[in-house]
Structure formats: C-alpha cells, structure tokens
Tab-separated table of N, CA, C and O in Angstrom:
chain	number	residue	atom	x	y	z
A	22	MET	N	2.613	13.580	-20.387
A	22	MET	CA	2.736	13.267	-19.296
A	22	MET	C	2.907	13.749	-18.584
A	22	MET	O	4.583	14.435	-17.972
A	23	VAL	N	2.672	13.254	-16.775
A	23	VAL	CA	3.167	13.469	-15.776
A	23	VAL	C	4.410	12.999	-15.160
A	23	VAL	O	4.170	11.647	-14.868
A	24	THR	N	5.197	13.706	-15.191
A	24	THR	CA	6.939	13.302	-14.010
A	24	THR	C	6.485	13.317	-12.567
A	24	THR	O	6.614	14.341	-12.137
A	25	LEU	N	7.096	12.711	-11.964
A	25	LEU	CA	6.944	13.123	-9.908
A	25	LEU	C	8.196	12.744	-10.055
A	25	LEU	O	8.188	11.014	-10.734
A	26	GLN	N	9.528	13.175	-9.184
A	26	GLN	CA	10.214	12.176	-8.153
A	26	GLN	C	9.945	10.716	-7.184
A	26	GLN	O	8.037	11.033	-7.038
A	27	ALA	N	10.963	10.412	-7.141
A	27	ALA	CA	9.414	8.936	-6.161
A	27	ALA	C	9.230	8.970	-4.799
A	27	ALA	O	8.833	8.414	-4.049
A	28	ASP	N	10.240	9.778	-3.967
A	28	ASP	CA	9.778	10.082	-2.859
A	28	ASP	C	8.787	11.317	-2.831
A	28	ASP	O	8.052	11.449	-2.164
A	29	ARG	N	8.387	12.013	-4.089
A	29	ARG	CA	7.147	12.687	-4.031
A	29	ARG	C	6.141	11.739	-3.801
A	29	ARG	O	4.980	12.752	-3.629
A	30	LEU	N	6.306	11.155	-5.210
A	30	LEU	CA	5.166	10.180	-4.477
A	30	LEU	C	4.680	9.470	-3.748
A	30	LEU	O	3.618	8.677	-3.786
A	31	ILE	N	5.534	8.502	-3.582
A	31	ILE	CA	6.182	7.408	-1.769
A	31	ILE	C	5.208	8.728	-1.110
A	31	ILE	O	3.658	8.942	-0.219
A	32	ASP	N	5.771	9.984	-1.070
A	32	ASP	CA	5.005	10.911	0.003
A	32	ASP	C	3.476	11.180	0.381
A	32	ASP	O	2.092	11.286	1.099
A	33	PHE	N	2.543	11.281	-0.894
A	33	PHE	CA	1.033	11.284	-1.752
A	33	PHE	C	0.360	10.742	-1.728
A	33	PHE	O	-0.195	10.778	-1.166
A	34	VAL	N	0.943	9.008	-1.973
A	34	VAL	CA	0.572	7.749	-1.551
A	34	VAL	C	0.562	8.035	-0.414
A	34	VAL	O	-0.748	7.198	0.538
A	35	ALA	N	1.263	7.813	0.651
A	35	ALA	CA	0.742	8.275	1.703
A	35	ALA	C	-0.588	9.093	2.823
A	35	ALA	O	-1.123	8.654	4.089
A	36	GLN	N	0.326	9.760	1.946
A	36	GLN	CA	-0.653	10.995	2.471
A	36	GLN	C	-1.981	10.968	1.859
A	36	GLN	O	-3.157	10.066	3.185
A	37	VAL	N	-2.415	9.781	1.283
A	37	VAL	CA	-4.057	9.077	1.449
A	37	VAL	C	-3.839	8.479	1.717
A	37	VAL	O	-4.963	8.219	2.444
A	38	PHE	N	-3.524	7.255	2.436
A	38	PHE	CA	-3.212	6.278	3.119
A	38	PHE	C	-4.155	6.214	4.807
A	38	PHE	O	-4.702	5.852	5.958
A	39	GLU	N	-2.972	7.789	4.806
A	39	GLU	CA	-3.222	8.262	6.707
A	39	GLU	C	-4.381	8.452	6.522
A	39	GLU	O	-5.471	8.675	7.156
A	40	ARG	N	-4.348	8.979	5.284
A	40	ARG	CA	-5.927	9.861	5.408
A	40	ARG	C	-7.334	9.634	5.628
A	40	ARG	O	-8.497	9.845	6.421
A	41	ALA	N	-6.870	7.972	5.481
A	41	ALA	CA	-8.105	6.924	5.578
A	41	ALA	C	-7.977	5.996	6.109
A	41	ALA	O	-8.908	4.990	6.783
A	42	GLY	N	-6.580	6.240	7.683
A	42	GLY	CA	-6.675	5.927	8.550
A	42	GLY	C	-5.602	4.847	8.800
A	42	GLY	O	-5.831	4.452	10.033
A	43	SER	N	-4.077	4.934	7.951
A	43	SER	CA	-3.848	3.887	8.665
A	43	SER	C	-3.434	5.086	8.822
A	43	SER	O	-2.600	6.336	8.958
A	44	SER	N	-1.722	4.013	10.521
A	44	SER	CA	-0.950	5.205	10.269
A	44	SER	C	0.159	5.912	9.978
A	44	SER	O	0.441	5.084	8.400
A	45	LYS	N	0.757	6.454	10.631
A	45	LYS	CA	1.529	7.098	8.619
A	45	LYS	C	2.272	5.957	8.878
A	45	LYS	O	3.094	5.608	7.780
A	46	GLU	N	2.615	4.461	10.030
A	46	GLU	CA	3.828	4.178	9.514
A	46	GLU	C	4.032	3.383	8.086
A	46	GLU	O	4.357	2.811	7.734
A	47	GLU	N	2.159	2.813	8.781
A	47	GLU	CA	2.082	1.762	7.261
A	47	GLU	C	1.435	2.643	6.680
A	47	GLU	O	1.952	1.702	5.080
A	48	ALA	N	1.065	3.986	6.150
A	48	ALA	CA	0.607	4.942	5.859
A	48	ALA	C	1.780	4.886	4.093
A	48	ALA	O	1.981	4.744	3.423
A	49	ARG	N	2.630	5.151	5.340
A	49	ARG	CA	4.557	5.448	4.308
A	49	ARG	C	4.881	4.077	3.813
A	49	ARG	O	5.403	4.518	2.305
A	50	ARG	N	4.408	2.814	4.617
A	50	ARG	CA	5.505	1.590	3.521
A	50	ARG	C	4.501	1.343	2.468
A	50	ARG	O	4.611	0.452	1.312
A	51	ILE	N	2.427	1.444	2.020
A	51	ILE	CA	1.888	1.211	1.610
A	51	ILE	C	2.184	2.528	0.287
A	51	ILE	O	2.372	1.839	-0.857
A	52	GLY	N	3.354	3.357	0.567
A	52	GLY	CA	3.307	4.410	-0.338
A	52	GLY	C	4.599	4.053	-0.889
A	52	GLY	O	4.656	3.875	-2.498
A	53	CYS	N	5.224	3.010	0.086
A	53	CYS	CA	7.023	2.676	-0.780
A	53	CYS	C	7.067	1.226	-1.467
A	53	CYS	O	6.903	1.723	-2.545
A	54	TYR	N	5.831	0.602	-0.575
A	54	TYR	CA	5.566	-0.785	-1.920
A	54	TYR	C	4.272	-0.308	-3.331
A	54	TYR	O	4.842	-1.621	-4.102
A	55	LEU	N	3.385	0.258	-3.280
A	55	LEU	CA	3.561	0.972	-4.408
A	55	LEU	C	4.209	1.215	-5.649
A	55	LEU	O	3.887	1.234	-6.529
A	56	THR	N	4.827	2.110	-5.213
A	56	THR	CA	5.129	2.760	-5.951
A	56	THR	C	7.001	2.822	-5.903
A	56	THR	O	6.998	1.784	-7.781
A	57	THR	N	7.191	1.127	-5.837
A	57	THR	CA	8.371	0.594	-6.216
A	57	THR	C	8.055	-0.709	-7.363
A	57	THR	O	8.413	-0.366	-8.004
A	58	ALA	N	6.221	-0.734	-7.303
A	58	ALA	CA	6.274	-1.575	-8.159
A	58	ALA	C	6.123	-1.173	-9.273
A	58	ALA	O	6.269	-1.541	-10.412
A	59	ASN	N	5.050	0.371	-9.474
A	59	ASN	CA	6.095	0.809	-10.605
A	59	ASN	C	6.878	1.590	-11.309
A	59	ASN	O	7.551	0.725	-12.358
A	60	LEU	N	8.758	1.482	-9.802
A	60	LEU	CA	9.906	1.655	-10.434
A	60	LEU	C	10.440	0.706	-11.056
A	60	LEU	O	11.142	0.381	-12.030
A	61	THR	N	9.385	-0.998	-10.600
A	61	THR	CA	10.174	-1.856	-11.221
A	61	THR	C	9.413	-2.366	-12.639
A	61	THR	O	10.232	-3.238	-12.355
A	62	GLY	N	8.913	-2.466	-13.408
A	62	GLY	CA	7.818	-1.850	-13.594
A	62	GLY	C	6.520	-2.939	-13.845
A	62	GLY	O	5.871	-3.899	-14.919
A	63	HIS	N	6.376	-2.801	-12.397
A	63	HIS	CA	4.581	-3.813	-12.287
A	63	HIS	C	3.742	-2.527	-12.121
A	63	HIS	O	3.084	-2.573	-10.985
A	64	ASP	N	3.576	-2.264	-13.338
A	64	ASP	CA	2.258	-0.820	-13.395
A	64	ASP	C	1.298	-1.866	-12.204
A	64	ASP	O	-0.310	-0.261	-12.270
A	65	SER	N	1.213	-3.049	-12.843
A	65	SER	CA	-0.245	-2.936	-12.605
A	65	SER	C	-0.363	-3.849	-10.998
A	65	SER	O	-1.790	-3.844	-10.383
A	66	HIS	N	0.290	-2.902	-10.482
A	66	HIS	CA	0.214	-3.801	-8.052
A	66	HIS	C	1.023	-1.584	-8.461
A	66	HIS	O	1.514	-2.969	-7.112
A	67	GLY	N	0.904	-1.501	-8.758
A	67	GLY	CA	1.251	-0.431	-8.355
A	67	GLY	C	0.163	0.829	-7.881
A	67	GLY	O	-0.293	0.601	-7.654
A	68	VAL	N	0.896	1.987	-8.412
A	68	VAL	CA	-0.128	2.893	-7.953
A	68	VAL	C	-2.141	3.025	-8.641
A	68	VAL	O	-2.839	3.761	-7.657
A	69	ILE	N	-1.684	3.411	-9.603
A	69	ILE	CA	-3.047	2.898	-10.386
A	69	ILE	C	-3.853	1.983	-9.287
A	69	ILE	O	-4.611	1.708	-9.111
A	70	ARG	N	-3.713	1.097	-8.411
A	70	ARG	CA	-3.930	-0.009	-8.120
A	70	ARG	C	-5.279	1.394	-6.058
A	70	ARG	O	-6.002	0.745	-5.410
A	71	VAL	N	-4.581	2.585	-5.545
A	71	VAL	CA	-4.432	2.827	-4.755
A	71	VAL	C	-6.051	3.192	-4.436
A	71	VAL	O	-7.083	3.343	-3.878
A	72	PRO	N	-6.728	4.373	-5.884
A	72	PRO	CA	-8.540	4.707	-6.471
A	72	PRO	C	-9.191	2.975	-5.362
A	72	PRO	O	-10.620	2.766	-3.834
A	73	VAL	N	-9.119	1.781	-5.998
A	73	VAL	CA	-9.429	0.397	-5.501
A	73	VAL	C	-9.515	-0.122	-4.205
A	73	VAL	O	-9.746	0.206	-3.351
A	74	TYR	N	-7.869	0.143	-3.887
A	74	TYR	CA	-7.864	-0.287	-1.919
A	74	TYR	C	-9.075	1.520	-0.999
A	74	TYR	O	-9.334	-0.075	0.371
A	75	ILE	N	-8.736	2.294	-2.019
A	75	ILE	CA	-9.382	3.275	-1.054
A	75	ILE	C	-11.045	2.753	-1.121
A	75	ILE	O	-11.420	3.265	0.512
A	76	ARG	N	-10.806	2.281	-1.828
A	76	ARG	CA	-13.326	1.733	-2.570
A	76	ARG	C	-13.183	0.490	-1.071
A	76	ARG	O	-13.706	0.383	-0.691
A	77	TRP	N	-12.539	-0.530	-0.977
A	77	TRP	CA	-12.391	-1.314	-0.461
A	77	TRP	C	-12.477	-0.725	1.067
A	77	TRP	O	-13.081	-1.757	1.605
A	78	ARG	N	-11.524	0.076	1.197
A	78	ARG	CA	-11.270	0.641	2.655
A	78	ARG	C	-12.545	1.136	2.739
A	78	ARG	O	-12.744	0.927	3.882
A	79	ASN	N	-13.040	2.011	2.501
A	79	ASN	CA	-14.775	2.564	2.618
A	79	ASN	C	-15.226	1.702	2.776
A	79	ASN	O	-16.415	1.791	3.281
A	80	ALA	N	-15.271	-0.016	1.646
A	80	ALA	CA	-16.479	-0.711	2.093
A	80	ALA	C	-16.183	-1.889	3.068
A	80	ALA	O	-17.060	-2.962	3.746
A	81	GLY	N	-15.634	-1.540	3.511
A	81	GLY	CA	-15.054	-2.142	5.129
A	81	GLY	C	-15.092	-4.140	5.000
A	81	GLY	O	-14.629	-4.578	5.837
A	82	ALA	N	-13.796	-3.586	3.797
A	82	ALA	CA	-13.407	-4.740	3.411
A	82	ALA	C	-11.798	-4.807	3.191
A	82	ALA	O	-11.189	-6.094	3.843
A	83	VAL	N	-11.155	-3.847	3.710
A	83	VAL	CA	-9.563	-3.572	4.691
A	83	VAL	C	-9.626	-2.905	5.361
A	83	VAL	O	-10.424	-1.608	5.540
A	84	HIS	N	-9.300	-3.458	6.040
A	84	HIS	CA	-9.141	-2.730	7.866
A	84	HIS	C	-7.394	-2.130	7.760
A	84	HIS	O	-6.970	-2.706	8.195
A	85	PRO	N	-7.274	-1.470	8.537
A	85	PRO	CA	-5.968	-0.752	8.291
A	85	PRO	C	-5.379	-1.044	9.749
A	85	PRO	O	-5.896	-1.044	10.108
A	86	ASP	N	-4.234	-1.032	8.846
A	86	ASP	CA	-3.386	-1.174	10.600
A	86	ASP	C	-3.518	-2.579	11.032
A	86	ASP	O	-3.738	-3.106	12.319
A	87	ARG	N	-4.343	-3.533	10.586
A	87	ARG	CA	-4.616	-4.995	10.968
A	87	ARG	C	-2.602	-5.234	11.568
A	87	ARG	O	-1.255	-5.637	10.030
A	88	VAL	N	-3.055	-6.269	12.463
A	88	VAL	CA	-1.961	-7.152	12.571
A	88	VAL	C	-2.109	-8.883	12.339
A	88	VAL	O	-2.861	-8.962	13.211
A	89	VAL	N	-1.623	-9.577	11.369
A	89	VAL	CA	-1.554	-10.798	11.532
A	89	VAL	C	-0.552	-11.273	12.280
A	89	VAL	O	0.917	-10.686	11.805
A	90	ASP	N	-0.831	-12.275	12.340
A	90	ASP	CA	0.434	-13.763	12.873
A	90	ASP	C	0.531	-14.566	11.720
A	90	ASP	O	0.394	-15.475	11.658
A	91	VAL	N	1.668	-14.604	11.490
A	91	VAL	CA	2.357	-16.391	10.221
A	91	VAL	C	3.363	-16.582	11.690
A	91	VAL	O	4.446	-17.318	11.325
A	92	PRO	N	2.320	-18.038	11.873
A	92	PRO	CA	3.238	-19.371	12.180
A	92	PRO	C	4.308	-20.299	11.813
A	92	PRO	O	5.037	-20.855	12.088
A	93	VAL	N	4.223	-20.275	10.395
A	93	VAL	CA	5.044	-20.846	9.608
A	93	VAL	C	5.421	-19.710	7.865
A	93	VAL	O	3.883	-19.236	7.988
A	94	ASP	N	6.257	-19.416	7.621
A	94	ASP	CA	7.050	-18.759	6.900
A	94	ASP	C	7.938	-18.651	6.219
A	94	ASP	O	9.066	-18.757	6.600
A	95	LEU	N	7.906	-19.394	5.604
A	95	LEU	CA	8.554	-20.599	4.357
A	95	LEU	C	8.800	-19.718	3.417
A	95	LEU	O	7.936	-19.596	2.376
A	96	PRO	N	9.961	-20.533	1.993
A	96	PRO	CA	10.320	-20.196	1.374
A	96	PRO	C	9.328	-20.229	-0.311
A	96	PRO	O	8.348	-19.607	-0.553
A	97	SER	N	8.281	-21.650	0.156
A	97	SER	CA	7.736	-21.398	-1.490
A	97	SER	C	5.703	-21.740	-0.507
A	97	SER	O	4.445	-22.405	-1.149
A	98	LEU	N	5.664	-21.046	0.990
A	98	LEU	CA	4.929	-21.573	1.524
A	98	LEU	C	4.739	-20.543	2.851
A	98	LEU	O	5.656	-19.875	3.769
A	99	ALA	N	3.502	-20.091	3.039
A	99	ALA	CA	3.103	-19.186	4.740
A	99	ALA	C	1.692	-19.482	5.136
A	99	ALA	O	1.030	-19.723	4.380
A	100	VAL	N	1.629	-19.663	7.015
A	100	VAL	CA	0.727	-19.843	6.874
A	100	VAL	C	0.341	-18.608	7.764
A	100	VAL	O	0.940	-18.348	8.947
A	101	VAL	N	-1.456	-17.428	7.940
A	101	VAL	CA	-1.302	-16.376	7.606
A	101	VAL	C	-2.279	-17.292	8.962
A	101	VAL	O	-3.446	-17.079	8.395
A	102	ASP	N	-2.675	-16.387	10.135
A	102	ASP	CA	-3.522	-16.344	10.922
A	102	ASP	C	-4.038	-14.887	11.334
A	102	ASP	O	-3.461	-14.057	11.915
C-alpha cells in the first residue's frame, strides 16, 4: 500500500487538473475536495474520481473554470443557473 502525505496528494491532483485546463485556483480546490473526501472516509468521492472527471472533460461533458449563478442558496434548496 502506498502512503502519501495529504498535502502531496492535493498537489498531485491539482497538477492533473491544471494540466487538463483548470486554473491553478480551481485545480487546487478540486485537489483539496477530493483528498478531504478520502480523509473523511468517503473514498468513493475521493481521488478515485480523478480518471472519471478527466474522461468527462476530454469528452466535453465537463468544462474547466465555469462560473454559475446561484440565485437561491438555502440549507435545503439551491437554484443553480
């Protein structure tokens, strides 16, 4: 089993997404989210998702650095435009 420090894993994932077209900030955010998912026990939503997200990006289903408008953001409901 390979063991990595969390910061190194975040950096690695960020590099993958930056090379796939995300801004440095977005890539870092993705790295943090995916690594944190693993660290909190949600492995199915962690770094194992990287190949899937990159595949979706390459297929045109995901577009890096998109900004959405969220006119409603409540604890149990969000409207995303």
